[in-house]
Amino acid sequence: MRKFIGLALVFTVLTGCVSQKMASIYQMEGVEITQNSSGTDILNKYSTSRAITTLHSSLSLCIAQELDNSPVVLTSENYFGSRWWSYYNMPSQQAITVSGGETIKLVEGNNVVANAVTDYQNYSKYFISYTLTATRNQNDIRYLFSNIKQAQQYTGSVVNDGFENVKTLQSAHPNLVIDALNKEVDKIQACLLR
């Protein structure tokens, strides 16, 4: 009986640690999902359009002003505590600086291509890097995000591997990644109307 209870407890803990796919991300409009080389579902692209009638600023100017492609520092640190109470970071030697660069890559006709980084918070800070292709049409602007990757700023005692593809697992927060990308679009749209 003790062995049965022990096995049941181990099974419960192990199945509780397995992250499930986020079903809602598969129904989200504009999200394109593909598989990486190991067969795991990842966010491949995300596109959205916003209506626009009057532009006070140019699209390339607003992208240059509102998006940021600064370098980010990713580290692994040992810490005490948990997400429910205060904790103390003890810096380690392992840190990765991911180089930024110019935001605007190309301006051609009604198209602007840019690289940028943004972030979101979910118990820890996550950075999202992406390539944006913005296309101005007669009545709207189409925003296409590709090369979407994310990295956790602090990974605790686990080695920080840097930017990786965004998996569709709940633990990877693909919904928060899409929310962060939509906030980037909101900033550009607000600039265009100023």
Tab-separated table of C-alpha atoms in Angstrom:
chain	number	residue	atom	x	y	z
A	1	MET	CA	0.000	0.000	0.000
A	2	ARG	CA	2.856	2.392	0.835
A	3	LYS	CA	4.457	1.712	-2.543
A	4	PHE	CA	1.148	2.416	-4.276
A	5	ILE	CA	0.716	5.723	-2.437
A	6	GLY	CA	4.330	6.631	-3.175
A	7	LEU	CA	3.948	5.826	-6.878
A	8	ALA	CA	0.676	7.730	-7.047
A	9	LEU	CA	2.350	10.743	-5.431
A	10	VAL	CA	5.295	10.615	-7.853
A	11	PHE	CA	2.925	10.273	-10.833
A	12	THR	CA	0.866	13.231	-9.626
A	13	VAL	CA	3.935	15.429	-9.208
A	14	LEU	CA	5.360	14.451	-12.600
A	15	THR	CA	2.129	14.994	-14.506
A	16	GLY	CA	1.623	18.306	-12.725
A	17	CYS	CA	4.992	19.510	-14.042
A	18	VAL	CA	4.175	18.761	-17.665
A	19	SER	CA	3.006	21.905	-19.389
A	20	GLN	CA	-0.040	21.671	-21.604
A	21	LYS	CA	-0.499	23.379	-24.949
A	22	MET	CA	-2.418	26.643	-24.788
A	23	ALA	CA	-5.516	25.832	-26.837
A	24	SER	CA	-6.577	29.475	-27.237
A	25	ILE	CA	-3.404	30.380	-29.150
A	26	TYR	CA	-4.435	28.002	-31.950
A	27	GLN	CA	-7.706	29.912	-32.448
A	28	MET	CA	-6.195	33.390	-32.196
A	29	GLU	CA	-6.624	35.382	-35.410
A	30	GLY	CA	-3.385	36.225	-37.181
A	31	VAL	CA	-1.265	33.602	-35.405
A	32	GLU	CA	0.676	31.182	-37.597
A	33	ILE	CA	2.038	28.088	-35.877
A	34	THR	CA	4.686	25.766	-37.247
A	35	GLN	CA	6.914	23.038	-35.838
A	36	ASN	CA	10.591	23.351	-35.006
A	37	SER	CA	13.166	20.694	-35.908
A	38	SER	CA	12.216	18.570	-32.882
A	39	GLY	CA	8.506	18.595	-33.781
A	40	THR	CA	7.409	21.084	-31.105
A	41	ASP	CA	4.724	23.637	-32.035
A	42	ILE	CA	6.043	27.216	-32.028
A	43	LEU	CA	4.782	30.682	-32.940
A	44	ASN	CA	6.026	31.290	-36.459
A	45	LYS	CA	4.377	34.594	-37.363
A	46	TYR	CA	1.739	36.968	-36.116
A	47	SER	CA	-0.087	39.511	-38.265
A	48	THR	CA	-2.640	42.173	-37.512
A	49	SER	CA	-4.087	45.160	-39.372
A	50	ARG	CA	-5.176	48.496	-37.996
A	51	ALA	CA	-7.402	50.958	-39.812
A	52	ILE	CA	-5.903	54.355	-40.448
A	53	THR	CA	-7.375	57.318	-42.290
A	54	THR	CA	-5.183	60.293	-41.410
A	55	LEU	CA	-1.442	60.063	-40.853
A	56	HIS	CA	0.252	62.965	-39.097
A	57	SER	CA	3.662	61.234	-38.985
A	58	SER	CA	5.423	58.866	-41.356
A	59	LEU	CA	5.360	55.133	-40.682
A	60	SER	CA	9.157	54.780	-40.702
A	61	LEU	CA	9.572	57.742	-38.336
A	62	CYS	CA	7.090	56.288	-35.843
A	63	ILE	CA	8.698	52.847	-35.983
A	64	ALA	CA	12.123	54.408	-35.385
A	65	GLN	CA	10.778	56.476	-32.467
A	66	GLU	CA	8.588	53.881	-30.776
A	67	LEU	CA	10.445	50.579	-31.210
A	68	ASP	CA	13.671	49.689	-29.421
A	69	ASN	CA	16.442	47.330	-30.508
A	70	SER	CA	18.837	47.915	-27.612
A	71	PRO	CA	21.053	45.097	-26.317
A	72	VAL	CA	19.644	43.050	-23.445
A	73	VAL	CA	21.525	41.249	-20.675
A	74	LEU	CA	20.311	37.791	-19.734
A	75	THR	CA	21.653	36.074	-16.622
A	76	SER	CA	21.305	33.022	-14.482
A	77	GLU	CA	21.353	33.730	-10.770
A	78	ASN	CA	20.937	31.656	-7.665
A	79	TYR	CA	18.115	32.882	-5.497
A	80	PHE	CA	16.313	32.120	-2.281
A	81	GLY	CA	12.537	32.391	-1.988
A	82	SER	CA	9.715	31.872	-4.422
A	83	ARG	CA	7.312	33.794	-6.603
A	84	TRP	CA	4.991	34.277	-3.625
A	85	TRP	CA	7.423	36.070	-1.305
A	86	SER	CA	10.557	38.167	-1.476
A	87	TYR	CA	13.747	36.604	-2.708
A	88	TYR	CA	17.362	37.592	-2.849
A	89	ASN	CA	19.463	37.270	-5.988
A	90	MET	CA	23.023	36.107	-5.659
A	91	PRO	CA	24.791	37.005	-8.929
A	92	SER	CA	26.691	34.303	-10.750
A	93	GLN	CA	29.327	34.602	-13.438
A	94	GLN	CA	27.048	33.488	-16.303
A	95	ALA	CA	25.573	36.370	-18.322
A	96	ILE	CA	24.711	36.796	-21.992
A	97	THR	CA	24.523	40.179	-23.690
A	98	VAL	CA	22.391	39.903	-26.798
A	99	SER	CA	23.425	42.618	-29.191
A	100	GLY	CA	20.845	45.013	-30.465
A	101	GLY	CA	21.517	47.186	-33.472
A	102	GLU	CA	19.701	49.523	-35.791
A	103	THR	CA	15.934	49.321	-35.536
A	104	ILE	CA	15.088	50.148	-39.157
A	105	LYS	CA	16.445	47.581	-41.624
A	106	LEU	CA	14.688	48.690	-44.812
A	107	VAL	CA	12.298	51.350	-46.070
A	108	GLU	CA	10.955	50.644	-49.533
A	109	GLY	CA	7.797	52.249	-50.881
A	110	ASN	CA	5.002	51.655	-48.373
A	111	ASN	CA	6.980	48.961	-46.518
A	112	VAL	CA	9.160	49.297	-43.435
A	113	VAL	CA	11.164	46.382	-42.017
A	114	ALA	CA	12.551	46.663	-38.490
A	115	ASN	CA	14.131	44.567	-35.760
A	116	ALA	CA	13.158	45.262	-32.169
A	117	VAL	CA	12.947	43.936	-28.639
A	118	THR	CA	10.151	44.370	-26.122
A	119	ASP	CA	9.290	42.707	-22.831
A	120	TYR	CA	6.538	41.496	-20.541
A	121	GLN	CA	6.327	40.503	-16.892
A	122	ASN	CA	5.026	37.185	-15.560
A	123	TYR	CA	6.608	36.590	-12.129
A	124	SER	CA	9.863	37.237	-13.985
A	125	LYS	CA	10.809	39.544	-16.837
A	126	TYR	CA	10.833	38.115	-20.378
A	127	PHE	CA	12.276	39.748	-23.487
A	128	ILE	CA	10.802	39.227	-26.960
A	129	SER	CA	12.848	39.833	-30.095
A	130	TYR	CA	11.162	40.051	-33.482
A	131	THR	CA	11.269	41.335	-37.023
A	132	LEU	CA	8.398	43.620	-38.019
A	133	THR	CA	7.281	44.257	-41.577
A	134	ALA	CA	4.783	47.123	-41.634
A	135	THR	CA	2.920	47.808	-44.872
A	136	ARG	CA	0.850	50.927	-45.396
A	137	ASN	CA	-2.217	50.348	-47.563
A	138	GLN	CA	-4.895	52.840	-48.553
A	139	ASN	CA	-7.102	52.333	-45.471
A	140	ASP	CA	-4.966	50.365	-43.041
A	141	ILE	CA	-1.525	49.305	-41.955
A	142	ARG	CA	-0.626	45.615	-41.886
A	143	TYR	CA	1.841	44.543	-39.208
A	144	LEU	CA	3.603	41.219	-39.746
A	145	PHE	CA	5.799	39.918	-36.924
A	146	SER	CA	8.250	37.155	-37.785
A	147	ASN	CA	11.371	35.618	-36.241
A	148	ILE	CA	9.599	35.841	-32.869
A	149	LYS	CA	11.793	34.628	-30.012
A	150	GLN	CA	11.787	35.095	-26.260
A	151	ALA	CA	14.209	34.847	-23.356
A	152	GLN	CA	13.778	35.023	-19.612
A	153	GLN	CA	15.929	37.746	-18.051
A	154	TYR	CA	16.802	35.728	-14.921
A	155	THR	CA	16.675	31.937	-14.988
A	156	GLY	CA	17.684	31.197	-11.405
A	157	SER	CA	20.211	28.393	-11.098
A	158	VAL	CA	19.433	27.101	-14.620
A	159	VAL	CA	21.796	28.176	-17.415
A	160	ASN	CA	20.288	30.988	-19.479
A	161	ASP	CA	20.312	29.810	-23.107
A	162	GLY	CA	19.236	33.161	-24.523
A	163	PHE	CA	16.504	33.736	-27.091
A	164	GLU	CA	14.524	30.704	-28.231
A	165	ASN	CA	11.409	30.084	-30.296
A	166	VAL	CA	8.121	30.676	-28.472
A	167	LYS	CA	6.463	27.318	-27.822
A	168	THR	CA	2.685	26.997	-27.698
A	169	LEU	CA	2.865	25.558	-24.188
A	170	GLN	CA	1.110	27.408	-21.381
A	171	SER	CA	4.411	27.683	-19.517
A	172	ALA	CA	5.883	29.620	-22.484
A	173	HIS	CA	3.119	32.281	-22.257
A	174	PRO	CA	2.443	32.644	-25.999
A	175	ASN	CA	-0.641	34.737	-25.196
A	176	LEU	CA	1.490	37.259	-23.298
A	177	VAL	CA	3.915	37.381	-26.227
A	178	ILE	CA	1.022	38.290	-28.572
A	179	ASP	CA	-0.217	40.893	-26.062
A	180	ALA	CA	3.262	42.462	-25.982
A	181	LEU	CA	3.398	42.574	-29.791
A	182	ASN	CA	-0.036	44.232	-29.889
A	183	LYS	CA	1.258	46.890	-27.466
A	184	GLU	CA	4.081	47.617	-29.913
A	185	VAL	CA	1.465	48.169	-32.641
A	186	ASP	CA	-0.527	50.427	-30.294
A	187	LYS	CA	2.551	52.625	-29.761
A	188	ILE	CA	3.134	52.976	-33.500
A	189	GLN	CA	-0.547	53.726	-34.162
A	190	ALA	CA	-0.622	56.394	-31.432
A	191	CYS	CA	2.478	58.013	-32.953
A	192	LEU	CA	0.921	58.046	-36.429
A	193	LEU	CA	-2.060	60.008	-35.152
A	194	ARG	CA	-0.063	62.613	-33.223
